[in-house]
Structure formats: structure tokens, C-alpha cells
Coordinates of C-alpha atoms in Angstrom, one line a residue:
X873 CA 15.7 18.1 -31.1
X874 CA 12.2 18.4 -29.8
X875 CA 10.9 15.2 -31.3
X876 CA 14.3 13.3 -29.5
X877 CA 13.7 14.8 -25.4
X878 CA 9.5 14.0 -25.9
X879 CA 9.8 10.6 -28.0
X880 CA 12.1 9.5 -25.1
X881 CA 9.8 10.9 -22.8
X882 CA 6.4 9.2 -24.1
X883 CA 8.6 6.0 -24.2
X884 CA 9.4 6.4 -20.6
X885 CA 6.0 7.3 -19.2
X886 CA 4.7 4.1 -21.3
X887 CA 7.0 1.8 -19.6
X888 CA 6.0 2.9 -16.2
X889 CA 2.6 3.1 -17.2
X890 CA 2.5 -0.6 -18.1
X891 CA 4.4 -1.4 -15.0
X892 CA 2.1 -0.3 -13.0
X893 CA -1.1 -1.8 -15.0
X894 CA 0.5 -5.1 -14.4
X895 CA 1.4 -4.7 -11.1
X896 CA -2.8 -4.1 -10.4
X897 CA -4.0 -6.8 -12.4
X898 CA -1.2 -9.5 -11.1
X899 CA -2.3 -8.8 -8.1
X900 CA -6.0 -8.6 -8.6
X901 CA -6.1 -12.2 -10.4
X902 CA -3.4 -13.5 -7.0
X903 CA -5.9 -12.5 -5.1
X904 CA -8.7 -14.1 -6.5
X905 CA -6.4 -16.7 -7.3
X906 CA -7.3 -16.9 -10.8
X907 CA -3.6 -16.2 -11.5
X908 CA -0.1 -15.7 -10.2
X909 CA 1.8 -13.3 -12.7
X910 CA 5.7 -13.1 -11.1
X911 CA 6.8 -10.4 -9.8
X912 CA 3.6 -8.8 -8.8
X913 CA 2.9 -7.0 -5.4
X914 CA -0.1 -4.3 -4.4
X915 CA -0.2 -0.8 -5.6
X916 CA 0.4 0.5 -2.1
X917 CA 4.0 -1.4 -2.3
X918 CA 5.2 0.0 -4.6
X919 CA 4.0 3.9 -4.0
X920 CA 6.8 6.3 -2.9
X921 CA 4.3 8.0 -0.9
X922 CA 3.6 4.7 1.4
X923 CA 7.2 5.3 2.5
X924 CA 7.0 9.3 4.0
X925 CA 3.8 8.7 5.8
X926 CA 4.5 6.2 7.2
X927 CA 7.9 7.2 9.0
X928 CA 6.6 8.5 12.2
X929 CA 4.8 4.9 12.9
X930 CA 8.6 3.8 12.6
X931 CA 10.0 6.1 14.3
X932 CA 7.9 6.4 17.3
X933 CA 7.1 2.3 17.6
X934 CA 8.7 0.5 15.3
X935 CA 6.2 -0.7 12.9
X936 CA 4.4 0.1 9.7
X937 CA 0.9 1.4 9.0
X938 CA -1.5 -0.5 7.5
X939 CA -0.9 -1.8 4.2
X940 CA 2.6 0.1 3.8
X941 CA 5.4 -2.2 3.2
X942 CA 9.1 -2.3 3.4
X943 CA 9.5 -1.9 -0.2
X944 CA 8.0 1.9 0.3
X945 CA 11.2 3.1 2.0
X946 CA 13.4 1.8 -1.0
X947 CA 11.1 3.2 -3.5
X948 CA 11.1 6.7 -1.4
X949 CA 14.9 6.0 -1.5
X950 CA 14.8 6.1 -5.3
X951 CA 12.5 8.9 -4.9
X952 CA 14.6 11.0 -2.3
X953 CA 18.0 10.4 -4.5
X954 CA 16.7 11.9 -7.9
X955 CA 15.0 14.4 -6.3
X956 CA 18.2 15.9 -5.1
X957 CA 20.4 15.3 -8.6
X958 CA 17.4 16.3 -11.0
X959 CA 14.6 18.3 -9.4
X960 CA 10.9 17.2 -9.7
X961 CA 12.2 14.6 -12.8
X962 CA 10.0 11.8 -11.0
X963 CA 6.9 14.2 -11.4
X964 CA 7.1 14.6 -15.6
X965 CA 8.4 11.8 -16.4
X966 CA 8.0 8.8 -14.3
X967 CA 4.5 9.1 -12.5
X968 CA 1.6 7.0 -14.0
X969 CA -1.0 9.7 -12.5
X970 CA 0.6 12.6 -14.0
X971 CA 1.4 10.8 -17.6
X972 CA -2.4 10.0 -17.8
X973 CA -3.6 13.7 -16.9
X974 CA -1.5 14.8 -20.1
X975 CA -2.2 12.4 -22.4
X976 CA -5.9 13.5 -21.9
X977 CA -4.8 17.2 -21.6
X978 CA -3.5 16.8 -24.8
X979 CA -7.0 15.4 -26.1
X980 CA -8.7 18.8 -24.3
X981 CA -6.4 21.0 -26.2
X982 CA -7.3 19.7 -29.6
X983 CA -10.5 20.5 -28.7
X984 CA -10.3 23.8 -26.6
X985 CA -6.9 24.8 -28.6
X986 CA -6.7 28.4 -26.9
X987 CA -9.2 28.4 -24.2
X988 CA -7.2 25.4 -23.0
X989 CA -4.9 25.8 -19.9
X990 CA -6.4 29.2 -19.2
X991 CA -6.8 29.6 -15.5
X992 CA -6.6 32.9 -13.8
X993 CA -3.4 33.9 -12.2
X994 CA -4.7 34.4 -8.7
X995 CA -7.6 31.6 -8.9
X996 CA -4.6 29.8 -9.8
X997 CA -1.8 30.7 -7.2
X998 CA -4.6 29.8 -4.2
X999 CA -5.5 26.7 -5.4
X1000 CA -1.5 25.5 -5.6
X1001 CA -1.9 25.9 -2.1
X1002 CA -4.1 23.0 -1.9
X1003 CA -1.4 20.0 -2.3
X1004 CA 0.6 21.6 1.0
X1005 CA -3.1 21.5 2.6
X1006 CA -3.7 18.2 1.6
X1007 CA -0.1 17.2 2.8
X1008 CA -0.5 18.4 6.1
X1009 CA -3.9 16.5 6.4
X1010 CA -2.5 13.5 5.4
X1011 CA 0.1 12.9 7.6
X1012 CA -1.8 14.3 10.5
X1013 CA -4.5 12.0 10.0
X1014 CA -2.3 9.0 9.3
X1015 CA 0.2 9.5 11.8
X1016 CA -3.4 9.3 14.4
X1017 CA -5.0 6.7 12.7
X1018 CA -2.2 4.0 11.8
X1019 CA -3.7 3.6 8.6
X1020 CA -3.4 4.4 5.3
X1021 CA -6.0 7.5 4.9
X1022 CA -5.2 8.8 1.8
X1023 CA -6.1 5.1 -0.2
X1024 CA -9.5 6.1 -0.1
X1025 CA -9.6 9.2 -2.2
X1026 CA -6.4 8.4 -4.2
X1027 CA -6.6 8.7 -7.9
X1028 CA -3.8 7.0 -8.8
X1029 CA -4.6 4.3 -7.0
X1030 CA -8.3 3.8 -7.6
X1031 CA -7.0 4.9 -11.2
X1032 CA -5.7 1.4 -11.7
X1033 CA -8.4 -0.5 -9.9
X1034 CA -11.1 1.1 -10.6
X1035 CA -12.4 -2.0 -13.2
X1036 CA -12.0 -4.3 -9.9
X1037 CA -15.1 -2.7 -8.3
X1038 CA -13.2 -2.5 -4.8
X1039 CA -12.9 0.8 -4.3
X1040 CA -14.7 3.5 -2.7
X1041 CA -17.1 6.1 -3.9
X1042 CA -14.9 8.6 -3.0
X1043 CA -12.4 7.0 -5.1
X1044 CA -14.8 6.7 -8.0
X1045 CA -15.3 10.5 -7.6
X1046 CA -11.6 11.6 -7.0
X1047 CA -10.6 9.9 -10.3
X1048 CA -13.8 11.2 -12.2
X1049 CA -12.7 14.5 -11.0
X1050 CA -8.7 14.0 -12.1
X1051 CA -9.2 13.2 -15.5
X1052 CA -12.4 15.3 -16.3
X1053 CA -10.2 18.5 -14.7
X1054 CA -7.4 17.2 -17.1
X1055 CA -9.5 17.6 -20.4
X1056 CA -9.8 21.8 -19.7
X1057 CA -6.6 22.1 -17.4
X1058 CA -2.4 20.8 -17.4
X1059 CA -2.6 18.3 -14.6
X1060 CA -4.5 19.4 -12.7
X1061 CA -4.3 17.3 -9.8
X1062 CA -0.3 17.5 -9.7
X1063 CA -0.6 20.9 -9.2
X1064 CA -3.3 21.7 -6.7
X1065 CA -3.9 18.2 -4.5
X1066 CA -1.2 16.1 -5.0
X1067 CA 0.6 15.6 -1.2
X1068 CA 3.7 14.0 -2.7
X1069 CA 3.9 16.8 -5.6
X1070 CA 4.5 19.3 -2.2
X1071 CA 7.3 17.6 -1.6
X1072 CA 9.0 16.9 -4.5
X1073 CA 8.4 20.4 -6.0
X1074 CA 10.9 21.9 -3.3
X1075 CA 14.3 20.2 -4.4
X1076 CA 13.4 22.3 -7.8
X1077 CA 15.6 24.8 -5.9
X1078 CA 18.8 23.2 -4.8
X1079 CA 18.8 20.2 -6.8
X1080 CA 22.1 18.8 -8.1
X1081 CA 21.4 19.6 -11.8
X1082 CA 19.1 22.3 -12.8
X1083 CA 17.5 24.4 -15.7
X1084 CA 19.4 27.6 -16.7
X1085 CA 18.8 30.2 -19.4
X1086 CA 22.1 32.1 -20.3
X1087 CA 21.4 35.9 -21.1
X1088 CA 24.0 36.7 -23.2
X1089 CA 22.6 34.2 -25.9
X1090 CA 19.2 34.6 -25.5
X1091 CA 17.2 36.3 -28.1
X1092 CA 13.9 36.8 -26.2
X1093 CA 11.6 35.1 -28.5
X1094 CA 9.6 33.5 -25.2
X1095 CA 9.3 29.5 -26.9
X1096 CA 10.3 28.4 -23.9
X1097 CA 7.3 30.5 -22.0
X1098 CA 4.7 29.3 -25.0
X1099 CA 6.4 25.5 -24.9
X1100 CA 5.5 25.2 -20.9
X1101 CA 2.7 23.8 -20.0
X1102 CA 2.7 25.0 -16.1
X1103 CA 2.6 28.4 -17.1
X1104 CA 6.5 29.6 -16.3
X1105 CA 7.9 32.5 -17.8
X1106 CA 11.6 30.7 -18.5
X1107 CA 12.7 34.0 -20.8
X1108 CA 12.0 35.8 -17.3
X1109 CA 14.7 33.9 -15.2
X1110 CA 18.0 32.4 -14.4
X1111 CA 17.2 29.2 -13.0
X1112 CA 13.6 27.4 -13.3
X1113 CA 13.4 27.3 -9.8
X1114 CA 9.3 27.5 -9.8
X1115 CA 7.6 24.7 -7.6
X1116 CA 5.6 24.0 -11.0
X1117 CA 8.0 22.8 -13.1
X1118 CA 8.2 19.4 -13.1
X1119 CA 11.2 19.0 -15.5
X1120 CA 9.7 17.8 -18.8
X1121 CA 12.1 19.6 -20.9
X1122 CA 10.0 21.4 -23.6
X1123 CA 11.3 24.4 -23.0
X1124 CA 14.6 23.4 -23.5
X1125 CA 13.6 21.6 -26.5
X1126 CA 12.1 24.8 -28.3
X1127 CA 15.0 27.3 -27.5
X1128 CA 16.4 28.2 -31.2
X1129 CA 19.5 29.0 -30.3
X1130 CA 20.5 26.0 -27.9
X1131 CA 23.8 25.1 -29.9
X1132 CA 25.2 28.7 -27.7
X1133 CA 23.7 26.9 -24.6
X1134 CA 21.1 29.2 -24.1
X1135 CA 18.8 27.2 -22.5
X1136 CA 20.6 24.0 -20.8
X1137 CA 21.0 21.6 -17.9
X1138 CA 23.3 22.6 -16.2
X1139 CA 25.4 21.9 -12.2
X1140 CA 24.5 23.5 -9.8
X1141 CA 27.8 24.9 -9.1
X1142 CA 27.1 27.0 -12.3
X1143 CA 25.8 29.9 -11.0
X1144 CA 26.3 32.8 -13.8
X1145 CA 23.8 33.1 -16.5
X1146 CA 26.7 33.6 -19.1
X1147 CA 29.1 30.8 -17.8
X1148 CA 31.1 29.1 -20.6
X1149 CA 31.1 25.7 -18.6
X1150 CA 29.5 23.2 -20.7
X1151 CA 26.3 22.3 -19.8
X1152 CA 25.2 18.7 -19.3
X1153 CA 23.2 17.5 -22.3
X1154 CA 19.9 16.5 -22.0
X1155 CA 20.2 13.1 -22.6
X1156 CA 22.9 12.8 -19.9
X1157 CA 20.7 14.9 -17.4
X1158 CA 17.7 12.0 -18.5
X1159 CA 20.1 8.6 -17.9
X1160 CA 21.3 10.1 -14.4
X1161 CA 17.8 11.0 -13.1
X1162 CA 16.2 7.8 -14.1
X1163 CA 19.4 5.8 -12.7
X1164 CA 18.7 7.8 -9.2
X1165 CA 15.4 6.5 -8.8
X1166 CA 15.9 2.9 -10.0
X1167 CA 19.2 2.1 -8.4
X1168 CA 18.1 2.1 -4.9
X1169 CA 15.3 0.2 -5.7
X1170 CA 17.6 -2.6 -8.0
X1171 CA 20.0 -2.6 -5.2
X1172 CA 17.1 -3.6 -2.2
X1173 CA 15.8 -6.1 -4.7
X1174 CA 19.6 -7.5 -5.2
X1175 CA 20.3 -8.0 -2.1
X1176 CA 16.7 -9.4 -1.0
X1177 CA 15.4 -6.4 0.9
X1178 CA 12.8 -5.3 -1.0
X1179 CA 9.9 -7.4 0.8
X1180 CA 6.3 -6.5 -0.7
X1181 CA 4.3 -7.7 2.4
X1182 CA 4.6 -6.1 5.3
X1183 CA 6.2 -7.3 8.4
X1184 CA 4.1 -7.7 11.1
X1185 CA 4.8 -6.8 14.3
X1186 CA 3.6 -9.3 17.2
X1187 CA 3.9 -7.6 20.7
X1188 CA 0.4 -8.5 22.1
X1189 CA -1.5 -11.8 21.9
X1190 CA -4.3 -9.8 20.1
X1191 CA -1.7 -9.5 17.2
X1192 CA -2.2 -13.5 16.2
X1193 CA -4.2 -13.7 13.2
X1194 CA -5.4 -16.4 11.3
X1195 CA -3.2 -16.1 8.9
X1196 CA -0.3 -16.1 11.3
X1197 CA 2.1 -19.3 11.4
X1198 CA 3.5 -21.5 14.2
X1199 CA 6.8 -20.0 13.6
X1200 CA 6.0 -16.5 13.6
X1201 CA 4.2 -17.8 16.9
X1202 CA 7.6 -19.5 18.5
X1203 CA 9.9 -16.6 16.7
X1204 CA 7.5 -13.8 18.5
X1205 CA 6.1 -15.5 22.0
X1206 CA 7.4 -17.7 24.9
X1207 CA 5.8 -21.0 22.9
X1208 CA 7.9 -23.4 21.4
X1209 CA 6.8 -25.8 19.1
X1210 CA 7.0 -28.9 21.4
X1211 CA 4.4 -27.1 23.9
X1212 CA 2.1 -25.9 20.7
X1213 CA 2.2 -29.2 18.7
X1214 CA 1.8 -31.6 21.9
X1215 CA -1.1 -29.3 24.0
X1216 CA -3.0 -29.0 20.3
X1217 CA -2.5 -32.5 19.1
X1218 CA -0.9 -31.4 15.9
X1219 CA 1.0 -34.3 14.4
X1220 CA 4.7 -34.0 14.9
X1221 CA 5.4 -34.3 10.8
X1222 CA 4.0 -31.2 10.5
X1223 CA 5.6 -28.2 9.2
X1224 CA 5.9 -25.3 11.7
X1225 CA 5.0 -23.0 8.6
X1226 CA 1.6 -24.3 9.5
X1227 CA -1.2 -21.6 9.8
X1228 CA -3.3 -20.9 12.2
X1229 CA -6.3 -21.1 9.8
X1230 CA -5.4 -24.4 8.3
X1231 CA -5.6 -26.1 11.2
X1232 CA -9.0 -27.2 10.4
X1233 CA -7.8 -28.8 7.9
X1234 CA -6.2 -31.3 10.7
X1235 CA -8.1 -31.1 14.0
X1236 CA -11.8 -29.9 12.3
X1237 CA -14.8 -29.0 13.6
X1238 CA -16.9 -29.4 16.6
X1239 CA -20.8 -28.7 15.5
X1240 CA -20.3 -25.8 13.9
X1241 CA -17.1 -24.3 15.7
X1242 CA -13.5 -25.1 15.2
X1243 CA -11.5 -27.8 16.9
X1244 CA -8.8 -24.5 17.5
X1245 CA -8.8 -21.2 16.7
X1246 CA -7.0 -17.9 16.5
X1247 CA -8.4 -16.8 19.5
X1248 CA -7.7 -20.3 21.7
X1249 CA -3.6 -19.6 20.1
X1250 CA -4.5 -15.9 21.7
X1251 CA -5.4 -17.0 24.9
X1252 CA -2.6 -20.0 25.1
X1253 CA -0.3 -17.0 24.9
X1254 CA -2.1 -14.6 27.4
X1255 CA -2.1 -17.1 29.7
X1256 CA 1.0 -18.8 29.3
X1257 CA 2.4 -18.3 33.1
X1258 CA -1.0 -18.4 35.0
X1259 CA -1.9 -21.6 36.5
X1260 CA -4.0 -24.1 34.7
X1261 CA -7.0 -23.6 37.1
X1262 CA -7.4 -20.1 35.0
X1263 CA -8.4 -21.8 32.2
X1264 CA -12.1 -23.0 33.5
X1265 CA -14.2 -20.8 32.7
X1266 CA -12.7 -21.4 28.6
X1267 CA -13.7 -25.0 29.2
X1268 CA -16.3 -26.8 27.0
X1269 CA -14.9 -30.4 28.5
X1270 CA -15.5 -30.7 32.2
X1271 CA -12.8 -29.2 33.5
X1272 CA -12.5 -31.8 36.7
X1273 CA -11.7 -34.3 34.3
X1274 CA -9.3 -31.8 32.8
X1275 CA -7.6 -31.4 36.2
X1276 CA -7.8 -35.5 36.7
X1277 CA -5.6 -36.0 33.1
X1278 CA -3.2 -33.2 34.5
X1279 CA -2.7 -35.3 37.5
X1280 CA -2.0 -38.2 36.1
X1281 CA 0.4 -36.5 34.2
X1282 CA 2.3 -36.0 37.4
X1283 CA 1.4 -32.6 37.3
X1284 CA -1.5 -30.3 39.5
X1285 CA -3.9 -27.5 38.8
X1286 CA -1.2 -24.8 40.6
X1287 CA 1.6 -25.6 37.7
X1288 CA 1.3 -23.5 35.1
X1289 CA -0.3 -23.4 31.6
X1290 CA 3.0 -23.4 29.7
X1291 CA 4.1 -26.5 32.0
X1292 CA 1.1 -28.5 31.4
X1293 CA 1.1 -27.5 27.7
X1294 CA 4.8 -29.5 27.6
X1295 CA 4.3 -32.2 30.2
X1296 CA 0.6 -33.0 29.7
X1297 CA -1.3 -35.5 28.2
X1298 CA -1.1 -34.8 24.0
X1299 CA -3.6 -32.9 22.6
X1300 CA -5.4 -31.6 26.1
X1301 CA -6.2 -28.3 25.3
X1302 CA -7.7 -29.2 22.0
X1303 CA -9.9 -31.6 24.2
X1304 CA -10.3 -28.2 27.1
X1305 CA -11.3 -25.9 24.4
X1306 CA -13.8 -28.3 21.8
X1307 CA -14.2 -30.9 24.1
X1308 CA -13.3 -33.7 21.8
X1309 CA -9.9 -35.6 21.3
X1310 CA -8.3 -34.5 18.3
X1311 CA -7.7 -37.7 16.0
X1312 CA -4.4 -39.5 16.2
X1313 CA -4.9 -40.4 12.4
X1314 CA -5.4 -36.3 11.4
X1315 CA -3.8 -36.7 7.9
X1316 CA -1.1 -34.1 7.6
X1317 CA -1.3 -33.6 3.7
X1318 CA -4.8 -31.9 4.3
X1319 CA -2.4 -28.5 6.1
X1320 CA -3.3 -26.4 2.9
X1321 CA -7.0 -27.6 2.4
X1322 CA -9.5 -25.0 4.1
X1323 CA -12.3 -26.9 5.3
X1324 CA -15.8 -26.0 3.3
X1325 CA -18.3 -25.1 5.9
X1326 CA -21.2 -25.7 3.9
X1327 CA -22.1 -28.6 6.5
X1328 CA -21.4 -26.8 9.1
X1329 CA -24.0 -24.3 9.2
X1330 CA -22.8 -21.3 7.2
X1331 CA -20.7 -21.2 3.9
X1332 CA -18.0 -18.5 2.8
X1333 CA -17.8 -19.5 -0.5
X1334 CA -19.1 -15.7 -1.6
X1335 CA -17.6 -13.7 -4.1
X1336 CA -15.8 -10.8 -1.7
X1337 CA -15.4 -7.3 -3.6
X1338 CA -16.7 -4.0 -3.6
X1339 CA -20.5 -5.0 -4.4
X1340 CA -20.8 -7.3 -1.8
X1341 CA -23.6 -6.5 0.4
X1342 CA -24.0 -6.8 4.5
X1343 CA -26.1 -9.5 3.4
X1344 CA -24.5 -11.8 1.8
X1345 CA -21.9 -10.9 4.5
X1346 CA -24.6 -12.1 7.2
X1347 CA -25.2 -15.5 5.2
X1348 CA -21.2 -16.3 5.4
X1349 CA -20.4 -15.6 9.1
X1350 CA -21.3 -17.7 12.4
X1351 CA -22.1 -14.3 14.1
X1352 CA -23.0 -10.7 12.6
X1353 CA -23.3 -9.1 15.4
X1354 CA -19.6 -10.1 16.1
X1355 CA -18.5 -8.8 12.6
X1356 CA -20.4 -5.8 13.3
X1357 CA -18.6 -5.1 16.2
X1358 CA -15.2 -6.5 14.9
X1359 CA -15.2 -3.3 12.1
X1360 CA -17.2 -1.0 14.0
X1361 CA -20.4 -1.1 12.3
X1362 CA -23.8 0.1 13.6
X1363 CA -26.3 -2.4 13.5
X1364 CA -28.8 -0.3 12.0
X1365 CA -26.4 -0.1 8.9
X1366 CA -28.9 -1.2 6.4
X1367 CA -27.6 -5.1 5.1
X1368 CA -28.5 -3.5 1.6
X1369 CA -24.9 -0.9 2.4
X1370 CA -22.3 -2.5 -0.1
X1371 CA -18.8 -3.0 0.9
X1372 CA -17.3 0.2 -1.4
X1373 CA -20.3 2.2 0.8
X1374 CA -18.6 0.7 4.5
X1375 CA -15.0 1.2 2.9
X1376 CA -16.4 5.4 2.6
X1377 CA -18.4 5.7 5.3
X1378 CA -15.7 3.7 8.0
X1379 CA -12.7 3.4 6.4
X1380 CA -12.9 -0.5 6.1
X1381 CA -11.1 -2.0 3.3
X1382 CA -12.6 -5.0 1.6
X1383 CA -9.1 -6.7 1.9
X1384 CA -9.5 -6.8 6.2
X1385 CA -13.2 -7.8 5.4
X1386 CA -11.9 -10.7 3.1
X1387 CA -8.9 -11.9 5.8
X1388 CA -11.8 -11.6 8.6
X1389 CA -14.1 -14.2 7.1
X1390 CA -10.7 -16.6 5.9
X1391 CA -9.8 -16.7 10.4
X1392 CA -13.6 -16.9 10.3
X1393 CA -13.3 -20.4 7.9

């Protein structure tokens, strides 16, 4: 009976273990697009957590923090359903974080056999204090900051990046820490940091299907009390109602005399110790949990809802990026695609899934600066119902001659931005900003090609990750003061600092630093 609950336990742990290793390296190799493994999103897209801290962002304004996905909610869905049938099931048997903190536990109590696990009983009950401390922090600090705090000291994240050399001293330390804690103590960090282990721990009270030991069998020979590795004292209670117990069945496993029930799962609705309603086997109690949490989550992907890249949210023209399309543009703003592809010059075959930052692929550079970029798109939308005459001081051409073409479009320097963007001469605002005519013959199968800047003053065609330094960055950017600024960086920040040291010190993740110098391209 004991080899049948942990065999299908170690089998389920794998699975999700391996799920999530993929899941890291598919999307380390997209990103450096050395492959594209299906199926494969970020970490952070799949983390139940991503989903609770980031529901006062969508409450109070309607949009996500940063890096947090739709697919969180459904995956906190799955969470927040087999929490309430099964208790902290998620937490012993699904987690990657807490399956690797036992299989080296296990490796410490070869070695330490009785002094393993041996924590002292008040040391003990003030440190399971520190995951509702660290919960409280986190969503305090997330719900200010609109960002994903807790990424940068995460174990089970920077767990299964740590070989990308992206992440964050802190994150180096907080996984040293885990699993060196884990060799001497039972998960250690599921039962005195982890945030999401606050929560879960508290449907271990009222959850759906529960633990019970039925008196009148028992024979007091305290297994159950040797067999858990939390500490509990099962032979003590009714119902394993403890905030430790994260439902890995050993206890029930052990019991001698479990063909009398003695130790079961059983409804909640069974609330005597001596009841003669059958319990629910284990197996049954196993096949429901799991189904709990995967359902929702099989459902949203059914149906298409389960989207693994955020939805941005475009309210202000600073919310353009380069990586932003035409349609998003038109879907979000007053443009429409006539106005944006006739001001600009952009050949009508093109698709309106265009980019912002591929447009250099079309209209190119002037010198060393682009023809158009996200920050022209910006102002085109910020100034969409002044008059015309408000865009001189933006002006490389001379603007007189600027206000000479709008006249002889029938038009005059009162009429407004969006007017002369629809009715004026084709490509005119490329010519305003760059002060060159973009060319009619702009081949349109170059839209995915991003334009080398190697003769163009600077190149970008560094390696971005963790060990880049500030000065490699300062050899890939037209101006690092303005990349300074951009990510808040003093300029007496020594160019030796490496990005894992800015991502510690500032909170800057190498991902905004690598979509920074693509708008910069």
C-alpha cells in the first residue's frame, strides 16, 4: 500500500518536473532563437502565484503587472478549485520547488539519518511565520510597484534558469539557500518563505475532502506521526487540519490497520471519528485533486483563452513600443491605416501586422537615425487634433516647405495633424521627421528583416544575458546617457556592473533591456 500512494506520487512530481524544465529551456532557445519547441511560454505564465498578485492591478485599472499573463488566472483557477476539494494537494504533489527540496531531503537523511529534520519546536513555530510575512510583503510591494517583485529572489524560478546566466544574485543566493536548507531540513522553504504556501495551507481546514483518523480503530502505534515529514502528530487528532500538511499521504500509507478505515480520506460531511461511511480511497482522492487543477486550465486552452503573452494595455501614447503593430495602433488610437500608411509612405501591400520596429526594414535610415520611429508613431498620436503648425519644432525638413506641400494639398497649417496625415501629400511626415522622401520602390518583402546597423554607426549584434556588461551595452546604443536614464541608472554605475548586478540593485530585467535595444535597432 505504501509503495502504490508514493510510486504514483514520484511519477506525478516527475511529470510536472519535466513540464516545467521544458517550458524554461523552449523558451530560453525562442528567445535566442536558436529554437522554437511548441507549446512553450515563460515560467512566469504559467506560475499560479502570477495570478493572486496580480489581481489588484486588475481590479483597480484593468491591466496586468509586468510579465504576468492571462494564463496565471486560469492556472490560479486550477489552483483555487483543488484547493477547496483536496487541501494543500498542489503543495506535495504537483509543485516542481517542493518536489526538488525532498528529493535532496531525502539525500540529507541518508546522511544525517536521525539528526535529520530536527528543528526545535519553538525555533520552528516562529519561523512558519515567515511565509505570511513574506506574503504580506509581496503583494504590498507589487501592488506599488506594478511589477513582478518577487522574480528576483524566487527559487523556483531562478531554480529553472539558473544555467541561463540571467538572473540575479539574489536569485543565485535564494536557490543556494533552498536546496542547501533542504539537505538538513523537510522543505524548508515551503514551510517558512513560501507566499503561495500561506495561502494554500489554509483550505487544509475546510477543504472538500480531508484526512481523518477514526478512534475506535486506532491502535496508537504513532506510524502515522514517524511517517510525516512536517512533524504532525496524526495519532493526536481527528482531522489533519495543521497548516503543514501538505497532503502527501504517508501517513495514511503506514496506518496497519487501514482495512477498518482508521486512517482515511474522507468528505467533509463526515464529521465523527467513528463514522461507518466509507471513506474515499486514496486513489480516488488522487484522480479528483489532480483533475481540479488541470481542468480549468484544459478548458481555457480548449476554448483559446489561455494566452501566454500578456495583453497590453494602450491608453497613453507613451504605451507604443517598438514592438507594437499598426493594428494594435488603429484597434487602440484615433489612427486608421489610410492616415498611418499614406503620412509614413508605407506601401499600401503592406500588412497592418507590420511593426513599428520593422519599419526600417522599408523606409531605413537617415545618417545614423531612423527614417520613423516609435517615438515619431508616439507623437503622431499625441498630436493627432492639434494643428499642423505644432509639429515645427519636430522638423528636420524646413518646415515652410512643409507648410508649402500642405497647401498645395488644398489644405493650411490651421487644419489639423490627423487631416493632413489623410489628405496630404504621401509620405510627408516621413519627409517632416528625417527630412528625406521615403522611396516609392521600398520593397515590402524586407517587413521582417531588421536592418544591421553596423554602417550606421553602432551595432547591436551583442550577446544580451546576464553577463553582459554596461559596456558592451555603451558600444550597442546611439546614446547611453539616454539608456541610462530610460532604466534609471546613475551614471556613475561603473560600465564594469553586469546586467544580473542592475537586475539586483534596480530591479531591471535583462528581458526590458533586450526589447530596449530591438526599438533601439
Amino acid at each position: 500500500m505504501k509503495n502504490r500512494y508514493q510510486k504514483t506520487r514520484l511519477a506525478v512530481q516527475i511529470v510536472f518536473f519535466v513540464l516545467i524544465l521544458y517550458i524554461s529551456v523552449g523558451h530560453y532557445l525562442a528567445e535566442k532563437h536558436i529554437a522554437e519547441l511548441p507549446g512553450v511560454a515563460s515560467l512566469h505564465a504559467v506560475c499560479p502565484f502570477g495570478g493572486v498578485v496580480t489581481i489588484y492591478n486588475l481590479v483597480t485599472d484593468g491591466s496586468y503587472i509586468q510579465k504576468i499573463h492571462p494564463s496565471n488566472l486560469y492556472v490560479m483557477g486550477g489552483l483555487l478549485a483543488s484547493l477547496i476539494i483536496a487541501g494543500a494537494f498542489f503543495c506535495g504533489w504537483i509543485c516542481p520547488l517542493g518536489s526538488v527540496q525532498e528529493w535532496f531531503g531525502k539525500l540529507g537523511k541518508r546522511v544525517l539519518r536521525s539528526h535529520y529534520n530536527k528543528v526545535p519546536v519553538l525555533l520552528d513555530k516562529i519561523l512558519r511565520s515567515g511565509k505570511y510575512l513574506m506574503l504580506l510583503f509581496v503583494i504590498i510591494q507589487t501592488a506599488r510597484t506594478a511589477t513582478l517583485l518577487f522574480s528576483n529572489f524566487d527559487p523556483y524560478y531562478n531554480l529553472f534558469n539558473i544555467w541561463t546566466d540571467e538572473i540575479a544574485i539574489t536569485g543565485y543566493i535564494a536557490v543556494f539557500l533552498t536546496i542547501g536548507a533542504s539537505f538538513f531540513v523537510e522543505r524548508p522553504f515551503c514551510r517558512y518563505a513560501c507566499p503561495l504556501g500561506a495561502i494554500t495551507v489554509l483550505f487544509n481546514s475546510f477543504s472538500l475532502i480531508n484526512i481523518r483518523r477514526r478512534a475506535s480503530t486506532c491502535i496508537d502505534c504513532e506510524l502515522c506521526d514517524i511517517a510525516c515529514p512536517v512533524g504532525i502528530d496524526v495519532s493526536k487528532v481527528t482531522v489533519v487540519r495543521s497548516p503543514a500538511c501538505n497532503r502527501c499521504l504517508k501517513c495514511v500509507a503506514v496506518c496497519p490497520t487501514n482495512e477498518n478505515g482508521t486512517l482515511a480520506t474522507r468528505a467533509f460531511f463526515s464529521r465523527k471519528s467513528d463514522t461507518r461511511r466509507k471513506e474515499i480511497p486514496a486513489r480516488i482522492y488522487i484522480l479528483v485533486a489532480a483533475l481540479a487543477f488541470l481542468l480549468p486550465i484544459m478548458i481555457s486552452v480548449f476554448v483559446g483563452a489561455f494566452e501566454t503573452e500578456k495583453t497590453r494595455v494602450y491608453v497613453v501614447p507613451e504605451d507604443i513600443k517598438g514592438s507594437t503593430s499598426f493594428a494594435e495602433i488603429i484597434d487602440n488610437y484615433s489612427l486608421s491605416k489610410e492616415q498611418l500608411f499614406n503620412s509614413l509612405g508605407i506601401p499600401e501591400s503592406a500588412s497592418v501586422e507590420l511593426k513599428i520596429k520593422d519599419l526600417t526594414g522599408i523606409l531605413g535610415f537617415v545618417g545614423e537615425e531612423e527614417v520613423i520611429s516609435r517615438e515619431h508613431i508616439a507623437l503622431l498620436v499625441d498630436k493627432y487634433n492639434d494643428p499642423i503648425t505644432s509639429m515645427a519644432d519636430r522638423a528636420k525638413a524646413d518646415f515652410t516647405e512643409i507648410l508649402s506641400l500642405v497647401e498645395s494639398a488644398g489644405l493650411n497649417g490651421s487644419d489639423s495633424v490627423s487631416e493632413v496625415m489623410k489628405e496630404g501629400p504621401r509620405g510627408l511626415f516621413a519627409y517632416l521627421f528625417s527630412g528625406r522622401w521615403p522611396s516609392e520602390s521600398s520593397a515590402v518583402d524586407t517587413l521582417v528583416i531588421e536592418a544591421p546597423l553596423e554602417d550606421h554607426g553602432k551595432s547591436t549584434s551583442i550577446d544580451i544575458k546576464g553577463s553582459t556588461s554596461l559596456s558592451d551595452i555603451s558600444s550597442s546604443v546611439e546614446d547611453f546617457e539616454a539608456f541610462l536614464e530610460h532604466f534609471g541608472i546613475p551614471k556613475d554605475e561603473p560600465v564594469t556592473s553586469q546586467l544580473k548586478d542592475l537586475k539586483t540593485k534596480y530591479g531591471i530585467e535583462v528581458s526590458d533591456i533586450k526589447e530596449y535595444l530591438s526599438e533601439e535597432r
